[in-house]
Amino acid sequence: MSSLMAWVEYMRSDPDQYDRSITDEIEKDVQRLETITARFSSIGSVPTLKEENLNEVVRQFTDYLAKRISTKVKMSLTSQLPPGQLVKINKLLFEWVIENICKNAVDAMKGVGELRLTIALLPNHEVAIDIADTGKGISKANMQKVFSPGFSTKKRGWGLGLTLAKRIVEEYHKGRLFVKSSEVGKGTTFRIVLNAN
Ligand SMILES: Nc1ncnc2c1ncn2[C@@H]1O[C@H](COP(=O)(O)OP(=O)(O)OP(=O)(O)O)[C@@H](O)[C@H]1O
Ligand SMILES: [Mg+2]
């Protein structure tokens, strides 16, 4: 990343040859890359989990996301969780998981539809976070494949979002991530299950 920044500086020093607006955009991309790396730097080592107010974390992050996605996506959040309920998570990584599932949902809806987040308390001291969209759905044949590295139906997809999301939820939070239901042409619901103690 620092060498990319050095190239940006190099291009800056010759504005006749390298258009300033392009250099600025490259710089923004490098900064974005830096944020993402910061989020993942804890993945190589063992990320620390902290007790967080789950309702608050999800509400704040939903607000943040709502501002960044198409206004034609109606986003909503409902929670059955008692206010103040604490759940052990790594906030940055957990938010990254929510962001990626929501981004997939927006893609599946082509930017138009409903995106509903629901938090529910399950028996056995578990918490379920459901993310439901009204998008194109996932075919039976693809249901198992969506979590495989490299599986993507998108022109520019890496097919890594769900692979990493599953790893974050299952390996680092000892939870579960799966497709709760999906119907082609109707929509999909992803479920994250975490332990609430
Ligand atoms: N909500 C959804 N509705 C329909 N299909 C989905 C949904 N979420 C994921 N998929 C399917 O699963 C595939 C894999 O998703 P994943 O997030 O791992 O990769 P991607 O979005 O294609 O690329 P990226 O690495 O940029 O996230 C998608 O390409 C898509 O076909
Ligand atoms: Mg994705």
PDB file of C-alpha atoms and ligand atoms in Angstrom:
ATOM      1  CA  MET A   1       0.000   0.000   0.000  1.00  0.00           C
ATOM      2  CA  SER A   2       2.812   2.390   0.770  1.00  0.00           C
ATOM      3  CA  SER A   3       4.354   1.709  -2.617  1.00  0.00           C
ATOM      4  CA  LEU A   4       0.993   2.425  -4.258  1.00  0.00           C
ATOM      5  CA  MET A   5       0.922   5.734  -2.372  1.00  0.00           C
ATOM      6  CA  ALA A   6       4.453   6.447  -3.625  1.00  0.00           C
ATOM      7  CA  TRP A   7       3.228   5.952  -7.195  1.00  0.00           C
ATOM      8  CA  VAL A   8       0.366   8.364  -6.516  1.00  0.00           C
ATOM      9  CA  GLU A   9       2.892  10.951  -5.325  1.00  0.00           C
ATOM     10  CA  TYR A  10       5.010  10.321  -8.393  1.00  0.00           C
ATOM     11  CA  MET A  11       2.023  10.919 -10.684  1.00  0.00           C
ATOM     12  CA  ARG A  12       1.111  14.036  -8.713  1.00  0.00           C
ATOM     13  CA  SER A  13       4.528  15.516  -9.378  1.00  0.00           C
ATOM     14  CA  ASP A  14       3.810  15.472 -13.118  1.00  0.00           C
ATOM     15  CA  PRO A  15       0.311  16.968 -13.478  1.00  0.00           C
ATOM     16  CA  ASP A  16       0.760  17.560 -17.222  1.00  0.00           C
ATOM     17  CA  GLN A  17       1.063  13.892 -17.889  1.00  0.00           C
ATOM     18  CA  TYR A  18      -1.231  12.525 -15.151  1.00  0.00           C
ATOM     19  CA  ASP A  19      -4.586  14.208 -14.731  1.00  0.00           C
ATOM     20  CA  ARG A  20      -5.080  15.433 -11.170  1.00  0.00           C
ATOM     21  CA  SER A  21      -8.643  14.116 -10.924  1.00  0.00           C
ATOM     22  CA  ILE A  22      -7.488  10.606 -11.773  1.00  0.00           C
ATOM     23  CA  THR A  23      -4.681  10.745  -9.233  1.00  0.00           C
ATOM     24  CA  ASP A  24      -7.178  11.843  -6.570  1.00  0.00           C
ATOM     25  CA  GLU A  25      -9.448   8.914  -7.362  1.00  0.00           C
ATOM     26  CA  ILE A  26      -6.561   6.467  -7.151  1.00  0.00           C
ATOM     27  CA  GLU A  27      -5.669   7.921  -3.775  1.00  0.00           C
ATOM     28  CA  LYS A  28      -9.243   7.381  -2.554  1.00  0.00           C
ATOM     29  CA  ASP A  29      -9.096   3.759  -3.671  1.00  0.00           C
ATOM     30  CA  VAL A  30      -5.833   3.220  -1.827  1.00  0.00           C
ATOM     31  CA  GLN A  31      -7.375   4.718   1.313  1.00  0.00           C
ATOM     32  CA  ARG A  32     -10.392   2.458   0.989  1.00  0.00           C
ATOM     33  CA  LEU A  33      -8.023  -0.494   0.676  1.00  0.00           C
ATOM     34  CA  GLU A  34      -6.307   0.646   3.834  1.00  0.00           C
ATOM     35  CA  THR A  35      -9.585   0.660   5.789  1.00  0.00           C
ATOM     36  CA  ILE A  36     -10.415  -2.834   4.590  1.00  0.00           C
ATOM     37  CA  THR A  37      -6.948  -4.064   5.526  1.00  0.00           C
ATOM     38  CA  ALA A  38      -7.354  -2.580   8.988  1.00  0.00           C
ATOM     39  CA  ARG A  39     -10.569  -4.535   9.367  1.00  0.00           C
ATOM     40  CA  PHE A  40      -8.818  -7.746   8.417  1.00  0.00           C
ATOM     41  CA  SER A  41      -5.579  -7.241  10.243  1.00  0.00           C
ATOM     42  CA  SER A  42      -7.186  -8.916  13.221  1.00  0.00           C
ATOM     43  CA  ILE A  43      -8.080 -11.989  11.189  1.00  0.00           C
ATOM     44  CA  GLY A  44      -4.571 -13.444  10.941  1.00  0.00           C
ATOM     45  CA  SER A  45      -4.108 -13.138  14.650  1.00  0.00           C
ATOM     46  CA  VAL A  46      -6.967 -14.049  16.949  1.00  0.00           C
ATOM     47  CA  PRO A  47      -9.446 -11.176  16.887  1.00  0.00           C
ATOM     48  CA  THR A  48     -10.632 -10.048  20.263  1.00  0.00           C
ATOM     49  CA  LEU A  49     -14.312 -10.295  21.103  1.00  0.00           C
ATOM     50  CA  LYS A  50     -15.925  -7.733  23.346  1.00  0.00           C
ATOM     51  CA  GLU A  51     -19.352  -7.529  24.917  1.00  0.00           C
ATOM     52  CA  GLU A  52     -21.348  -5.077  22.845  1.00  0.00           C
ATOM     53  CA  ASN A  53     -24.923  -3.835  22.898  1.00  0.00           C
ATOM     54  CA  LEU A  54     -26.070  -5.744  19.812  1.00  0.00           C
ATOM     55  CA  ASN A  55     -29.212  -3.683  19.163  1.00  0.00           C
ATOM     56  CA  GLU A  56     -27.119  -0.514  19.169  1.00  0.00           C
ATOM     57  CA  VAL A  57     -24.343  -1.892  16.975  1.00  0.00           C
ATOM     58  CA  VAL A  58     -26.778  -3.165  14.340  1.00  0.00           C
ATOM     59  CA  ARG A  59     -28.926  -0.022  14.479  1.00  0.00           C
ATOM     60  CA  GLN A  60     -25.978   2.312  14.037  1.00  0.00           C
ATOM     61  CA  PHE A  61     -24.510   0.251  11.253  1.00  0.00           C
ATOM     62  CA  THR A  62     -27.876  -0.013   9.477  1.00  0.00           C
ATOM     63  CA  ASP A  63     -28.128   3.797   9.550  1.00  0.00           C
ATOM     64  CA  TYR A  64     -24.628   4.051   8.159  1.00  0.00           C
ATOM     65  CA  LEU A  65     -25.392   1.598   5.348  1.00  0.00           C
ATOM     66  CA  ALA A  66     -28.763   3.119   4.515  1.00  0.00           C
ATOM     67  CA  LYS A  67     -27.006   6.352   3.576  1.00  0.00           C
ATOM     68  CA  ARG A  68     -24.677   4.539   1.250  1.00  0.00           C
ATOM     69  CA  ILE A  69     -27.021   2.362  -0.741  1.00  0.00           C
ATOM     70  CA  SER A  70     -29.651   3.169  -3.339  1.00  0.00           C
ATOM     71  CA  THR A  71     -32.552   5.214  -1.967  1.00  0.00           C
ATOM     72  CA  LYS A  72     -34.793   2.761  -3.805  1.00  0.00           C
ATOM     73  CA  VAL A  73     -33.878   0.112  -1.267  1.00  0.00           C
ATOM     74  CA  LYS A  74     -36.165   0.343   1.752  1.00  0.00           C
ATOM     75  CA  MET A  75     -34.107  -0.692   4.734  1.00  0.00           C
ATOM     76  CA  SER A  76     -35.683  -1.603   8.051  1.00  0.00           C
ATOM     77  CA  LEU A  77     -34.613  -3.040  11.377  1.00  0.00           C
ATOM     78  CA  THR A  78     -36.717  -4.707  14.030  1.00  0.00           C
ATOM     79  CA  SER A  79     -35.438  -6.343  17.168  1.00  0.00           C
ATOM     80  CA  GLN A  80     -36.986  -8.620  19.763  1.00  0.00           C
ATOM     81  CA  LEU A  81     -33.824  -8.464  21.766  1.00  0.00           C
ATOM     82  CA  PRO A  82     -34.137  -6.820  25.192  1.00  0.00           C
ATOM     83  CA  PRO A  83     -32.580  -3.341  25.083  1.00  0.00           C
ATOM     84  CA  GLY A  84     -29.050  -3.424  26.377  1.00  0.00           C
ATOM     85  CA  GLN A  85     -28.567  -7.138  25.661  1.00  0.00           C
ATOM     86  CA  LEU A  86     -24.837  -7.747  25.364  1.00  0.00           C
ATOM     87  CA  VAL A  87     -23.321 -10.115  22.827  1.00  0.00           C
ATOM     88  CA  LYS A  88     -19.640 -10.919  22.434  1.00  0.00           C
ATOM     89  CA  ILE A  89     -18.459  -9.765  19.037  1.00  0.00           C
ATOM     90  CA  ASN A  90     -15.566  -8.197  17.225  1.00  0.00           C
ATOM     91  CA  LYS A  91     -17.415  -5.079  16.151  1.00  0.00           C
ATOM     92  CA  LEU A  92     -15.412  -4.238  13.024  1.00  0.00           C
ATOM     93  CA  LEU A  93     -15.478  -7.772  11.682  1.00  0.00           C
ATOM     94  CA  PHE A  94     -19.148  -8.261  12.558  1.00  0.00           C
ATOM     95  CA  GLU A  95     -20.016  -5.008  10.759  1.00  0.00           C
ATOM     96  CA  TRP A  96     -18.022  -6.195   7.775  1.00  0.00           C
ATOM     97  CA  VAL A  97     -20.160  -9.356   7.670  1.00  0.00           C
ATOM     98  CA  ILE A  98     -23.410  -7.350   7.808  1.00  0.00           C
ATOM     99  CA  GLU A  99     -22.107  -4.989   5.124  1.00  0.00           C
ATOM    100  CA  ASN A 100     -21.235  -7.814   2.754  1.00  0.00           C
ATOM    101  CA  ILE A 101     -24.515  -9.666   3.178  1.00  0.00           C
ATOM    102  CA  CYS A 102     -26.402  -6.390   2.655  1.00  0.00           C
ATOM    103  CA  LYS A 103     -24.354  -5.530  -0.427  1.00  0.00           C
ATOM    104  CA  ASN A 104     -25.129  -8.910  -1.933  1.00  0.00           C
ATOM    105  CA  ALA A 105     -28.798  -8.293  -1.135  1.00  0.00           C
ATOM    106  CA  VAL A 106     -28.731  -4.926  -2.891  1.00  0.00           C
ATOM    107  CA  ASP A 107     -27.030  -6.537  -5.905  1.00  0.00           C
ATOM    108  CA  ALA A 108     -29.650  -9.299  -5.971  1.00  0.00           C
ATOM    109  CA  MET A 109     -32.397  -6.637  -6.002  1.00  0.00           C
ATOM    110  CA  LYS A 110     -30.602  -4.578  -8.657  1.00  0.00           C
ATOM    111  CA  GLY A 111     -30.876  -1.646  -6.291  1.00  0.00           C
ATOM    112  CA  VAL A 112     -34.658  -1.720  -5.900  1.00  0.00           C
ATOM    113  CA  GLY A 113     -36.592  -3.518  -3.162  1.00  0.00           C
ATOM    114  CA  GLU A 114     -36.827  -4.182   0.541  1.00  0.00           C
ATOM    115  CA  LEU A 115     -34.000  -5.079   2.854  1.00  0.00           C
ATOM    116  CA  ARG A 116     -35.209  -6.202   6.269  1.00  0.00           C
ATOM    117  CA  LEU A 117     -32.975  -6.868   9.240  1.00  0.00           C
ATOM    118  CA  THR A 118     -34.495  -8.715  12.184  1.00  0.00           C
ATOM    119  CA  ILE A 119     -32.889  -9.601  15.478  1.00  0.00           C
ATOM    120  CA  ALA A 120     -34.490 -12.401  17.467  1.00  0.00           C
ATOM    121  CA  LEU A 121     -33.715 -14.285  20.629  1.00  0.00           C
ATOM    122  CA  LEU A 122     -33.574 -18.056  20.133  1.00  0.00           C
ATOM    123  CA  PRO A 123     -33.733 -20.791  22.739  1.00  0.00           C
ATOM    124  CA  ASN A 124     -30.360 -21.907  24.199  1.00  0.00           C
ATOM    125  CA  HIS A 125     -29.173 -18.339  24.654  1.00  0.00           C
ATOM    126  CA  GLU A 126     -28.676 -17.726  20.975  1.00  0.00           C
ATOM    127  CA  VAL A 127     -29.339 -14.622  18.941  1.00  0.00           C
ATOM    128  CA  ALA A 128     -30.376 -14.668  15.289  1.00  0.00           C
ATOM    129  CA  ILE A 129     -29.753 -11.775  12.948  1.00  0.00           C
ATOM    130  CA  ASP A 130     -31.787 -12.270   9.778  1.00  0.00           C
ATOM    131  CA  ILE A 131     -31.118 -10.282   6.625  1.00  0.00           C
ATOM    132  CA  ALA A 132     -33.948 -10.637   4.130  1.00  0.00           C
ATOM    133  CA  ASP A 133     -34.129  -9.230   0.624  1.00  0.00           C
ATOM    134  CA  THR A 134     -36.694  -9.191  -2.158  1.00  0.00           C
ATOM    135  CA  GLY A 135     -34.122 -10.010  -4.826  1.00  0.00           C
ATOM    136  CA  LYS A 136     -33.650 -12.662  -7.469  1.00  0.00           C
ATOM    137  CA  GLY A 137     -33.185 -15.543  -5.056  1.00  0.00           C
ATOM    138  CA  ILE A 138     -30.734 -18.441  -5.162  1.00  0.00           C
ATOM    139  CA  SER A 139     -31.407 -21.629  -7.107  1.00  0.00           C
ATOM    140  CA  LYS A 140     -31.336 -24.976  -5.277  1.00  0.00           C
ATOM    141  CA  ALA A 141     -28.234 -25.924  -7.245  1.00  0.00           C
ATOM    142  CA  ASN A 142     -26.352 -22.837  -6.095  1.00  0.00           C
ATOM    143  CA  MET A 143     -27.473 -22.906  -2.459  1.00  0.00           C
ATOM    144  CA  GLN A 144     -24.405 -24.819  -1.257  1.00  0.00           C
ATOM    145  CA  LYS A 145     -22.005 -23.079  -3.613  1.00  0.00           C
ATOM    146  CA  VAL A 146     -22.538 -19.506  -2.422  1.00  0.00           C
ATOM    147  CA  PHE A 147     -20.068 -19.969   0.441  1.00  0.00           C
ATOM    148  CA  SER A 148     -17.364 -21.544  -1.746  1.00  0.00           C
ATOM    149  CA  PRO A 149     -14.348 -19.376  -2.485  1.00  0.00           C
ATOM    150  CA  GLY A 150     -14.475 -18.029  -6.022  1.00  0.00           C
ATOM    151  CA  PHE A 151     -18.154 -18.761  -6.613  1.00  0.00           C
ATOM    152  CA  SER A 152     -19.744 -15.687  -8.152  1.00  0.00           C
ATOM    153  CA  THR A 153     -22.472 -15.003 -10.659  1.00  0.00           C
ATOM    154  CA  LYS A 154     -21.347 -11.393 -11.023  1.00  0.00           C
ATOM    155  CA  LYS A 155     -19.258  -9.932 -13.812  1.00  0.00           C
ATOM    156  CA  ARG A 156     -16.876  -8.357 -11.352  1.00  0.00           C
ATOM    157  CA  GLY A 157     -17.388 -10.591  -8.365  1.00  0.00           C
ATOM    158  CA  TRP A 158     -14.495 -12.203  -6.528  1.00  0.00           C
ATOM    159  CA  GLY A 159     -16.764 -14.703  -4.892  1.00  0.00           C
ATOM    160  CA  LEU A 160     -15.080 -14.068  -1.571  1.00  0.00           C
ATOM    161  CA  GLY A 161     -17.599 -12.014   0.397  1.00  0.00           C
ATOM    162  CA  LEU A 162     -19.587 -14.924   1.786  1.00  0.00           C
ATOM    163  CA  THR A 163     -16.533 -17.161   2.192  1.00  0.00           C
ATOM    164  CA  LEU A 164     -14.936 -14.612   4.496  1.00  0.00           C
ATOM    165  CA  ALA A 165     -18.225 -13.768   6.197  1.00  0.00           C
ATOM    166  CA  LYS A 166     -18.725 -17.440   7.075  1.00  0.00           C
ATOM    167  CA  ARG A 167     -15.197 -17.690   8.370  1.00  0.00           C
ATOM    168  CA  ILE A 168     -15.640 -14.589  10.533  1.00  0.00           C
ATOM    169  CA  VAL A 169     -18.925 -15.822  12.005  1.00  0.00           C
ATOM    170  CA  GLU A 170     -18.023 -19.475  12.478  1.00  0.00           C
ATOM    171  CA  GLU A 171     -14.315 -19.490  13.297  1.00  0.00           C
ATOM    172  CA  TYR A 172     -13.998 -16.254  15.205  1.00  0.00           C
ATOM    173  CA  HIS A 173     -17.420 -15.922  16.788  1.00  0.00           C
ATOM    174  CA  LYS A 174     -18.232 -19.635  17.087  1.00  0.00           C
ATOM    175  CA  GLY A 175     -21.563 -18.861  15.490  1.00  0.00           C
ATOM    176  CA  ARG A 176     -23.292 -19.980  12.299  1.00  0.00           C
ATOM    177  CA  LEU A 177     -24.034 -18.361   8.957  1.00  0.00           C
ATOM    178  CA  PHE A 178     -26.395 -19.969   6.458  1.00  0.00           C
ATOM    179  CA  VAL A 179     -29.141 -19.356   3.929  1.00  0.00           C
ATOM    180  CA  LYS A 180     -32.316 -19.589   5.987  1.00  0.00           C
ATOM    181  CA  SER A 181     -34.589 -19.539   2.972  1.00  0.00           C
ATOM    182  CA  SER A 182     -34.551 -18.512  -0.645  1.00  0.00           C
ATOM    183  CA  GLU A 183     -36.990 -18.581  -3.496  1.00  0.00           C
ATOM    184  CA  VAL A 184     -36.038 -17.794  -7.065  1.00  0.00           C
ATOM    185  CA  GLY A 185     -37.676 -14.563  -8.146  1.00  0.00           C
ATOM    186  CA  LYS A 186     -38.887 -13.750  -4.622  1.00  0.00           C
ATOM    187  CA  GLY A 187     -35.948 -13.212  -2.321  1.00  0.00           C
ATOM    188  CA  THR A 188     -33.458 -14.597   0.120  1.00  0.00           C
ATOM    189  CA  THR A 189     -32.909 -14.591   3.874  1.00  0.00           C
ATOM    190  CA  PHE A 190     -29.461 -15.078   5.363  1.00  0.00           C
ATOM    191  CA  ARG A 191     -29.202 -15.927   9.066  1.00  0.00           C
ATOM    192  CA  ILE A 192     -26.343 -15.240  11.450  1.00  0.00           C
ATOM    193  CA  VAL A 193     -26.547 -17.052  14.787  1.00  0.00           C
ATOM    194  CA  LEU A 194     -24.422 -15.900  17.719  1.00  0.00           C
ATOM    195  CA  ASN A 195     -24.171 -16.950  21.344  1.00  0.00           C
ATOM    196  CA  ALA A 196     -25.681 -14.495  23.776  1.00  0.00           C
ATOM    197  CA  ASN A 197     -24.456 -14.982  27.283  1.00  0.00           C
TER     198      ASN A 197
HETATM  199  N1  LIG B   1     -28.866 -12.154  -1.305  1.00  0.00           N
HETATM  200  C1  LIG B   1     -28.533 -12.868  -2.386  1.00  0.00           C
HETATM  201  N2  LIG B   1     -29.463 -13.147  -3.345  1.00  0.00           N
HETATM  202  C2  LIG B   1     -29.125 -13.881  -4.443  1.00  0.00           C
HETATM  203  N3  LIG B   1     -27.888 -14.381  -4.658  1.00  0.00           N
HETATM  204  C3  LIG B   1     -26.937 -14.147  -3.747  1.00  0.00           C
HETATM  205  C4  LIG B   1     -27.198 -13.379  -2.564  1.00  0.00           C
HETATM  206  N4  LIG B   1     -26.062 -13.326  -1.853  1.00  0.00           N
HETATM  207  C5  LIG B   1     -25.138 -14.010  -2.540  1.00  0.00           C
HETATM  208  N5  LIG B   1     -25.648 -14.500  -3.687  1.00  0.00           N
HETATM  209  C6  LIG B   1     -24.932 -15.323  -4.698  1.00  0.00           C
HETATM  210  O1  LIG B   1     -23.757 -15.835  -4.114  1.00  0.00           O
HETATM  211  C7  LIG B   1     -22.610 -15.469  -4.881  1.00  0.00           C
HETATM  212  C8  LIG B   1     -21.417 -15.359  -3.976  1.00  0.00           C
HETATM  213  O2  LIG B   1     -21.525 -14.224  -3.105  1.00  0.00           O
HETATM  214  P1  LIG B   1     -20.188 -13.560  -2.557  1.00  0.00           P
HETATM  215  O3  LIG B   1     -20.558 -12.390  -1.737  1.00  0.00           O
HETATM  216  O4  LIG B   1     -19.355 -14.608  -1.914  1.00  0.00           O
HETATM  217  O5  LIG B   1     -19.425 -13.117  -3.877  1.00  0.00           O
HETATM  218  P2  LIG B   1     -19.743 -11.919  -4.870  1.00  0.00           P
HETATM  219  O6  LIG B   1     -20.731 -10.972  -4.261  1.00  0.00           O
HETATM  220  O7  LIG B   1     -20.121 -12.507  -6.185  1.00  0.00           O
HETATM  221  O8  LIG B   1     -18.338 -11.217  -4.997  1.00  0.00           O
HETATM  222  P3  LIG B   1     -17.567 -10.412  -3.833  1.00  0.00           P
HETATM  223  O9  LIG B   1     -16.335 -11.218  -3.566  1.00  0.00           O
HETATM  224  O10 LIG B   1     -17.298  -9.104  -4.422  1.00  0.00           O
HETATM  225  O11 LIG B   1     -18.471 -10.350  -2.633  1.00  0.00           O
HETATM  226  C9  LIG B   1     -23.033 -14.201  -5.600  1.00  0.00           C
HETATM  227  O12 LIG B   1     -22.286 -13.976  -6.778  1.00  0.00           O
HETATM  228  C10 LIG B   1     -24.506 -14.496  -5.896  1.00  0.00           C
HETATM  229  O13 LIG B   1     -24.647 -15.305  -7.024  1.00  0.00           O
HETATM  230 MG    MG B   2     -20.481 -10.257  -2.261  1.00  0.00          MG
END
